[in-house]
Tab-separated table of C-alpha atoms in Angstrom:
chain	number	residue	atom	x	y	z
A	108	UNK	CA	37.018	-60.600	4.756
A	109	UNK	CA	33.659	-61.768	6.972
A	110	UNK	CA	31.493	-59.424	8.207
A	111	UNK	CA	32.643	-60.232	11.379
A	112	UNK	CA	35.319	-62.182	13.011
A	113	UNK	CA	35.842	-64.032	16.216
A	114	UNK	CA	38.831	-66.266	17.942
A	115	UNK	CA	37.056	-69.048	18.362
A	116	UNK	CA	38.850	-70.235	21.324
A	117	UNK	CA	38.703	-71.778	23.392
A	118	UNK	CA	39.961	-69.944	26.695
A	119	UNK	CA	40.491	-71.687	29.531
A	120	UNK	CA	40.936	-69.533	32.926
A	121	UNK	CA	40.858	-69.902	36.371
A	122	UNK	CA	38.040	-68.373	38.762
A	123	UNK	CA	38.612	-64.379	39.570
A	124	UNK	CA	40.491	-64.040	36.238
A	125	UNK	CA	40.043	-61.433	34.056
A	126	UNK	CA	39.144	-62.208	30.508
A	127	UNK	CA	39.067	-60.212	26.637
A	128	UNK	CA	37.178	-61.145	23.752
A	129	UNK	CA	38.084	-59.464	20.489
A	130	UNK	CA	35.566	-59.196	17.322
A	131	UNK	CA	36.209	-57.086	14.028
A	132	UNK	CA	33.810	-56.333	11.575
A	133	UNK	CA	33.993	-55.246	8.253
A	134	UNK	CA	30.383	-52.971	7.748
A	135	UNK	CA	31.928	-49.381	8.620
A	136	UNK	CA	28.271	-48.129	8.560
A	137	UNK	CA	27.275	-50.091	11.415
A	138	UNK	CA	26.128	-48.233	14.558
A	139	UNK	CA	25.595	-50.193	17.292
A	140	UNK	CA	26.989	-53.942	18.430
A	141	UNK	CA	25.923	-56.948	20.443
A	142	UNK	CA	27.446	-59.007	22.729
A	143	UNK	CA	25.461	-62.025	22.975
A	144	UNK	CA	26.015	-65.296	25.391
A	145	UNK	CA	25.193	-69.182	24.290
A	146	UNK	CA	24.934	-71.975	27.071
A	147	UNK	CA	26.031	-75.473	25.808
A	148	UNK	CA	22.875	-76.444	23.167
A	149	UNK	CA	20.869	-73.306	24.082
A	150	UNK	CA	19.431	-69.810	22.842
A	151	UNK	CA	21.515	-67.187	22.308
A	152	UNK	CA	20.502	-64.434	24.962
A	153	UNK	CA	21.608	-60.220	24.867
A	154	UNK	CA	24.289	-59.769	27.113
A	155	UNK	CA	25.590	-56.458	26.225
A	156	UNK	CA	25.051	-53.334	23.579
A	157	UNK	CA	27.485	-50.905	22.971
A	158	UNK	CA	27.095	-47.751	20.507
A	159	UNK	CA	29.318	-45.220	21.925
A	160	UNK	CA	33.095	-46.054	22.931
A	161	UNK	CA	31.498	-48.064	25.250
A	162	UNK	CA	29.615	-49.936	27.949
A	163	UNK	CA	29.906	-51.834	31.483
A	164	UNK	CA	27.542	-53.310	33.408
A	165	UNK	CA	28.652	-54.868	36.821
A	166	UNK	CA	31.899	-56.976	35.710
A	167	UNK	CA	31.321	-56.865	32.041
A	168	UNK	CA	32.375	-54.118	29.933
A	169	UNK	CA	31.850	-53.766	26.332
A	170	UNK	CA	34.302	-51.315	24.096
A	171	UNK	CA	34.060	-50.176	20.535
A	172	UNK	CA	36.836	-48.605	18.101
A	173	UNK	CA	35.278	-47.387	15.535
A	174	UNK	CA	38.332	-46.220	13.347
A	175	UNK	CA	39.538	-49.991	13.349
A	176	UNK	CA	36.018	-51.639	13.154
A	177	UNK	CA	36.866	-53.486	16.488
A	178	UNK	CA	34.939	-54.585	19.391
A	179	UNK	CA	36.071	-56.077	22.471
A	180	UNK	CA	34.268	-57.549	25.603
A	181	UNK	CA	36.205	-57.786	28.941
A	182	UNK	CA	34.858	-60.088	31.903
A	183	UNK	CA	36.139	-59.402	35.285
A	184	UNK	CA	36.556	-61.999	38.125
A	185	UNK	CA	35.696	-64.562	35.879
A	186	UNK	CA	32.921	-66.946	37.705
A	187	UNK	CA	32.264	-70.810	36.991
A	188	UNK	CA	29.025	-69.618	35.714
A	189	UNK	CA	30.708	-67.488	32.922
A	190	UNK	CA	31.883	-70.530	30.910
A	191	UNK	CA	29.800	-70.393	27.686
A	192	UNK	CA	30.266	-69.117	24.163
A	193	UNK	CA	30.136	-65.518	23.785
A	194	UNK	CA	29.127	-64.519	20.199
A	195	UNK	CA	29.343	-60.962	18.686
A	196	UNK	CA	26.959	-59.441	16.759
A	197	UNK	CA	26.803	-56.553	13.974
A	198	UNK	CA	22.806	-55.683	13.128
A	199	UNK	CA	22.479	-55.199	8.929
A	200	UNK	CA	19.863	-52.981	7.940
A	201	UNK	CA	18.600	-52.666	11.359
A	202	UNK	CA	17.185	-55.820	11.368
A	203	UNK	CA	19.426	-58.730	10.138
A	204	UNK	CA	21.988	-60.054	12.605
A	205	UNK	CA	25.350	-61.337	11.760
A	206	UNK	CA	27.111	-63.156	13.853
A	207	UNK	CA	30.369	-63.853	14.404
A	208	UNK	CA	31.479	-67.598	15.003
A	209	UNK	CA	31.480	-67.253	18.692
A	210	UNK	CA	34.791	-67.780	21.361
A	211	UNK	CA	34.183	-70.600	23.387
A	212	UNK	CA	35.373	-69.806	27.495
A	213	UNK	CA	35.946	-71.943	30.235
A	214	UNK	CA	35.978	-71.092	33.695
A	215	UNK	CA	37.929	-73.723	36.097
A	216	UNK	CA	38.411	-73.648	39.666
B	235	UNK	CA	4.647	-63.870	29.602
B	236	UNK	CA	5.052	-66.486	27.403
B	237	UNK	CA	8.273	-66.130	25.048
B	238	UNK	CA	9.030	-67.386	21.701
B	239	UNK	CA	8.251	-71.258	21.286
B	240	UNK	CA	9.562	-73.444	18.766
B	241	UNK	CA	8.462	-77.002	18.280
B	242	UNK	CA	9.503	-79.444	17.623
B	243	UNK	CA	12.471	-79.766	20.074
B	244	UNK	CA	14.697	-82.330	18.153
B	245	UNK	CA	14.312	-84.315	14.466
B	246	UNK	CA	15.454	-86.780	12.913
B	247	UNK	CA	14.869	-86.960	9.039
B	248	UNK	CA	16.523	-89.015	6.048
B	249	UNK	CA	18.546	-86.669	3.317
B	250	UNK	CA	16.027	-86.280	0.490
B	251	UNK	CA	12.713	-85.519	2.738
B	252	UNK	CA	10.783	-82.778	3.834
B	253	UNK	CA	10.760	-80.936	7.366
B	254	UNK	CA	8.593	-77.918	8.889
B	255	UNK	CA	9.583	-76.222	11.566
B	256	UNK	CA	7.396	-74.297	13.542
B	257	UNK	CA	7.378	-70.578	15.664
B	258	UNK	CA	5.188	-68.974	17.943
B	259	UNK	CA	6.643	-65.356	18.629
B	260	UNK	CA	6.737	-63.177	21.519
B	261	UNK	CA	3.563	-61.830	22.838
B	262	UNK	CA	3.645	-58.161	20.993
B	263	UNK	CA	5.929	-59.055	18.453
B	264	UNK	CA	5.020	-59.113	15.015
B	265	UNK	CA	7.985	-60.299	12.823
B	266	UNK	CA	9.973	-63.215	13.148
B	267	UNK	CA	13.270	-64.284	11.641
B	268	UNK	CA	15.009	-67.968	11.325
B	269	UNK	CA	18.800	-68.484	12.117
B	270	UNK	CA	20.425	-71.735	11.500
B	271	UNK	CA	23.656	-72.744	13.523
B	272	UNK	CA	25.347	-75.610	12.421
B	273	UNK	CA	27.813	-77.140	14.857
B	274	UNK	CA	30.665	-74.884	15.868
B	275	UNK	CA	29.683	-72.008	14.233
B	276	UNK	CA	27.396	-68.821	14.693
B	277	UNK	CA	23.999	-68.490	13.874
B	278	UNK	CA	23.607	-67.571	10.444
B	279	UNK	CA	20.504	-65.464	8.961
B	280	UNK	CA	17.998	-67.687	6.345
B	281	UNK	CA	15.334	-64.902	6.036
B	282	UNK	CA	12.449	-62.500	8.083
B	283	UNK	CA	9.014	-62.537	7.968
B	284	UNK	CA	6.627	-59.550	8.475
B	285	UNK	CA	2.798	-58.785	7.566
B	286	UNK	CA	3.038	-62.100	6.357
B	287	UNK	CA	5.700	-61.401	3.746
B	288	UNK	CA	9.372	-62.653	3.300
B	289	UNK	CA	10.826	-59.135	4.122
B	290	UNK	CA	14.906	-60.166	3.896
B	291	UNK	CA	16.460	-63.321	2.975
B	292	UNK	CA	19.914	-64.520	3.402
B	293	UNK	CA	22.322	-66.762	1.371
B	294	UNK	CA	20.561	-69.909	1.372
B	295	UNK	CA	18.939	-71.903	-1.309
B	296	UNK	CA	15.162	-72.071	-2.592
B	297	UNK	CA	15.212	-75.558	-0.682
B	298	UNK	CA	14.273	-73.061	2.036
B	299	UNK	CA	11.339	-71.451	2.431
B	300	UNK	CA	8.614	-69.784	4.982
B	301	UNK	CA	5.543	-68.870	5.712
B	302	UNK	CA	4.247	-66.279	8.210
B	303	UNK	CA	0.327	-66.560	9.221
B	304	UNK	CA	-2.142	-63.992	10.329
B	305	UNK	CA	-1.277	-64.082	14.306
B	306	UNK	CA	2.133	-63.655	13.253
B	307	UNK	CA	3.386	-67.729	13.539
B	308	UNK	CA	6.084	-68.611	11.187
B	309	UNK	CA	6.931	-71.945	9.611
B	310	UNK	CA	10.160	-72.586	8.073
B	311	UNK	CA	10.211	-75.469	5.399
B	312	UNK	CA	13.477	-77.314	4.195
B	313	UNK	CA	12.959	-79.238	0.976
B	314	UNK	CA	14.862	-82.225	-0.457
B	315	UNK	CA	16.961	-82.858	2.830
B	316	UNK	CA	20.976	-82.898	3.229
B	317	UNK	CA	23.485	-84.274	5.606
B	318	UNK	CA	24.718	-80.453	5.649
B	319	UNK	CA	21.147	-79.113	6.628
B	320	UNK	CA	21.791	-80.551	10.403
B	321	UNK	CA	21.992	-77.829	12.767
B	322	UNK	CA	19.865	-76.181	15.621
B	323	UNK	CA	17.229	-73.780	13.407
B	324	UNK	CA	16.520	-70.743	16.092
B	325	UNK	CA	13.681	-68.461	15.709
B	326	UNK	CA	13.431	-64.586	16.952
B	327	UNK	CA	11.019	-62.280	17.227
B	328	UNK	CA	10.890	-58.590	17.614
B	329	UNK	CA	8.719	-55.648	16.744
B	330	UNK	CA	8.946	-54.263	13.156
B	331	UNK	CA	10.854	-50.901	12.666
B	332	UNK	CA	11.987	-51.014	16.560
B	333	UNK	CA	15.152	-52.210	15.605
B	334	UNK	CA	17.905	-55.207	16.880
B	335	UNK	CA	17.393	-54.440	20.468
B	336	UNK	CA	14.138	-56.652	20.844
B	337	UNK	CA	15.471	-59.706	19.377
B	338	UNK	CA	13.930	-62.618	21.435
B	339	UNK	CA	15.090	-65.911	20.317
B	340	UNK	CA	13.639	-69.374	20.808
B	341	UNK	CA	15.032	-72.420	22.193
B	342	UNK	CA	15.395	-74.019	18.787
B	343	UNK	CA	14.753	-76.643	16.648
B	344	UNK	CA	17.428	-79.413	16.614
B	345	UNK	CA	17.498	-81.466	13.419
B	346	UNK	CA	19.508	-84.139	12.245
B	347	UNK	CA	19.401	-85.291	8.760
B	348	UNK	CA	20.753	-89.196	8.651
């Protein structure tokens, strides 16, 4: 099993959609989780971190299930400016990240 | 505040030759870490410098190696060059012991091995 798995994609949606990722993972010991966003040839940047069942900030929300090593990120009234890879992320060791292969979303109008 | 630079921006090298890639961290930060992303896929760990040792390393071969210096710059090295190594090479830095939450990445290096 990898340490953590992604659909890759890719979703396609219209504007004001509403849109879930799904990531598992496979460390059980792992206590906190990234959601991280990738523009076309560009840095990963943080997006979201969830420890607890869960997190939202403005249309994003972040959820974690421990007991099945799942994490899922839901976008709200999806925005043309939302299309971009959205990778998740399990630290190791508190300092190594894995990351998952990353689902790919596009926004249309 | 300047952020984590990488240089070059893009490469081109022939299979069989030598590359160094090159990372100035965050202002503050004091370890830095190299990810390489080939095409398609996520970023995947190749090892962590701090206090100017190799502190973790992932599952890639001795081709690869680093370097950290004394103001806390890194240089990552890839040795005898393959079609395979092509990918964008990211750097991060962060604060030792603070945990994930700093992670700053670069922009990346983007090399292509012909």
């Amino acid at each position: 099993r990898k340490e953590v798995e992604q659909d890759p994609g890719p979703f396609n949606v219209p504007e004001g959609a509403t849109v879930a990722f799904n990531c598992t993972y496979s460390n059980s010991a792992s206590q906190s989780f990234f959601w991280y966003r990738q523009d076309c040839r560009k840095e990963p940047k943080l997006l979201m971190s969830v420890y607890s069942s869960g997190n939202e900030d403005g249309r994003f929300t972040a959820q974690l299930n421990r007991a099945s090593q799942y994490i899922s990120l839901l976008i709200r009234d999806s925005k043309l400016s939302d299309s971009a890879t959205y990778l998740c992320v399990v630290p190791y060791n508190t300092d190594k990240l894995i990351f998952g292969t990353g689902t790919r979303l596009q926004v249309f109008p | 505040d300047a952020g984590v630079t990488q240089s070059p921006t893009h490469l081109i090298k022939t299979r069989g030759q030598q590359v160094t890639l090159r990372c100035s961290p965050k202002s503050g930060h004091d370890t830095v870490s190299w990810y390489q992303q080939a095409l398609g896929q996520g970023p995947q760990f190749i090892f962590q410098y701090y206090e100017e040792e190799e502190r973790q390393r992932g599952n890639f071969p001795d081709r690869f190696s680093g370097h950290q210096f004394p103001n806390y710059s890194s240089e990552l090295n890839v040795n005898a060059l393959l079609l395979g190594d092509s990918a964008l090479y990211l750097c991060a830095s962060s604060v030792a012991f603070d945990g994930p939450w700093g992670y700053t990445f670069g922009s990346g290096t983007r090399l292509t091995v012909v």
